[in-house]
Short mmCIF file of N, CA and C in Angstrom, two decimals:
data_model
loop_
_atom_site.label_atom_id
_atom_site.label_comp_id
_atom_site.label_asym_id
_atom_site.label_seq_id
_atom_site.Cartn_x
_atom_site.Cartn_y
_atom_site.Cartn_z
N TYR A 1 -10.49 -20.63 -7.95
CA TYR A 1 -10.49 -19.20 -8.22
C TYR A 1 -9.66 -18.90 -9.46
N ASN A 2 -10.20 -18.07 -10.33
CA ASN A 2 -9.52 -17.76 -11.59
C ASN A 2 -8.66 -16.52 -11.43
N HIS A 3 -7.35 -16.69 -11.47
CA HIS A 3 -6.45 -15.56 -11.28
C HIS A 3 -6.26 -14.81 -12.59
N GLU A 4 -7.24 -13.99 -12.92
CA GLU A 4 -7.12 -13.19 -14.13
C GLU A 4 -6.15 -12.04 -13.89
N ARG A 5 -5.46 -11.65 -14.94
CA ARG A 5 -4.49 -10.57 -14.82
C ARG A 5 -4.88 -9.42 -15.75
N PRO A 6 -4.65 -8.19 -15.32
CA PRO A 6 -4.89 -7.05 -16.20
C PRO A 6 -3.89 -7.07 -17.36
N HIS A 7 -4.34 -6.75 -18.55
CA HIS A 7 -3.47 -6.82 -19.72
C HIS A 7 -3.73 -5.65 -20.66
N GLY A 8 -4.00 -4.48 -20.11
CA GLY A 8 -4.27 -3.31 -20.93
C GLY A 8 -5.37 -2.48 -20.30
N SER A 9 -5.78 -1.43 -21.00
CA SER A 9 -6.82 -0.57 -20.46
C SER A 9 -8.16 -1.29 -20.47
N LEU A 10 -9.01 -0.93 -19.52
CA LEU A 10 -10.34 -1.52 -19.44
C LEU A 10 -11.31 -0.43 -19.00
N ASP A 11 -12.37 -0.23 -19.78
CA ASP A 11 -13.37 0.79 -19.45
C ASP A 11 -12.73 2.16 -19.28
N GLY A 12 -11.70 2.45 -20.08
CA GLY A 12 -11.06 3.75 -20.04
C GLY A 12 -10.03 3.90 -18.94
N MET A 13 -9.86 2.89 -18.11
CA MET A 13 -8.88 2.96 -17.03
C MET A 13 -7.51 2.55 -17.56
N THR A 14 -6.47 3.10 -16.96
CA THR A 14 -5.12 2.67 -17.28
C THR A 14 -4.87 1.31 -16.65
N PRO A 15 -3.90 0.54 -17.15
CA PRO A 15 -3.58 -0.75 -16.54
C PRO A 15 -3.34 -0.63 -15.04
N SER A 16 -2.67 0.45 -14.62
CA SER A 16 -2.38 0.64 -13.20
C SER A 16 -3.67 0.79 -12.41
N ASN A 17 -4.57 1.65 -12.90
CA ASN A 17 -5.83 1.86 -12.20
C ASN A 17 -6.67 0.60 -12.23
N TYR A 18 -6.62 -0.14 -13.34
CA TYR A 18 -7.36 -1.40 -13.43
C TYR A 18 -6.83 -2.39 -12.40
N TRP A 19 -5.51 -2.45 -12.26
CA TRP A 19 -4.93 -3.35 -11.26
C TRP A 19 -5.36 -2.96 -9.86
N ASN A 20 -5.37 -1.65 -9.56
CA ASN A 20 -5.82 -1.20 -8.24
C ASN A 20 -7.26 -1.61 -8.00
N GLN A 21 -8.12 -1.46 -9.00
CA GLN A 21 -9.52 -1.82 -8.87
C GLN A 21 -9.67 -3.33 -8.73
N TRP A 22 -8.91 -4.08 -9.52
CA TRP A 22 -8.95 -5.55 -9.48
C TRP A 22 -8.55 -6.04 -8.10
N THR A 23 -7.48 -5.44 -7.56
CA THR A 23 -7.02 -5.82 -6.23
C THR A 23 -8.10 -5.54 -5.20
N ALA A 24 -8.73 -4.38 -5.29
CA ALA A 24 -9.78 -4.01 -4.34
C ALA A 24 -10.95 -4.99 -4.44
N ASP A 25 -11.26 -5.41 -5.67
CA ASP A 25 -12.39 -6.32 -5.88
C ASP A 25 -12.08 -7.74 -5.42
N HIS A 26 -10.79 -8.08 -5.27
CA HIS A 26 -10.42 -9.46 -4.98
C HIS A 26 -9.60 -9.60 -3.70
N GLN A 27 -9.70 -8.61 -2.81
CA GLN A 27 -8.90 -8.65 -1.58
C GLN A 27 -9.11 -9.96 -0.83
N SER A 28 -10.36 -10.37 -0.68
CA SER A 28 -10.65 -11.57 0.11
C SER A 28 -10.06 -12.81 -0.55
N ALA A 29 -9.95 -12.79 -1.88
CA ALA A 29 -9.49 -13.96 -2.60
C ALA A 29 -7.96 -14.06 -2.58
N ILE A 30 -7.29 -12.91 -2.50
CA ILE A 30 -5.83 -12.93 -2.59
C ILE A 30 -5.16 -12.62 -1.27
N ALA A 31 -5.97 -12.39 -0.23
CA ALA A 31 -5.42 -12.04 1.08
C ALA A 31 -4.58 -13.20 1.64
#
């Protein structure tokens, strides 16, 4: 599994919002 990290805005989202989305998308992988 590739542990990518947020490193700035993405698709207009703030890093914080991107992290929240990333976490939601990867819950099963990081649980």
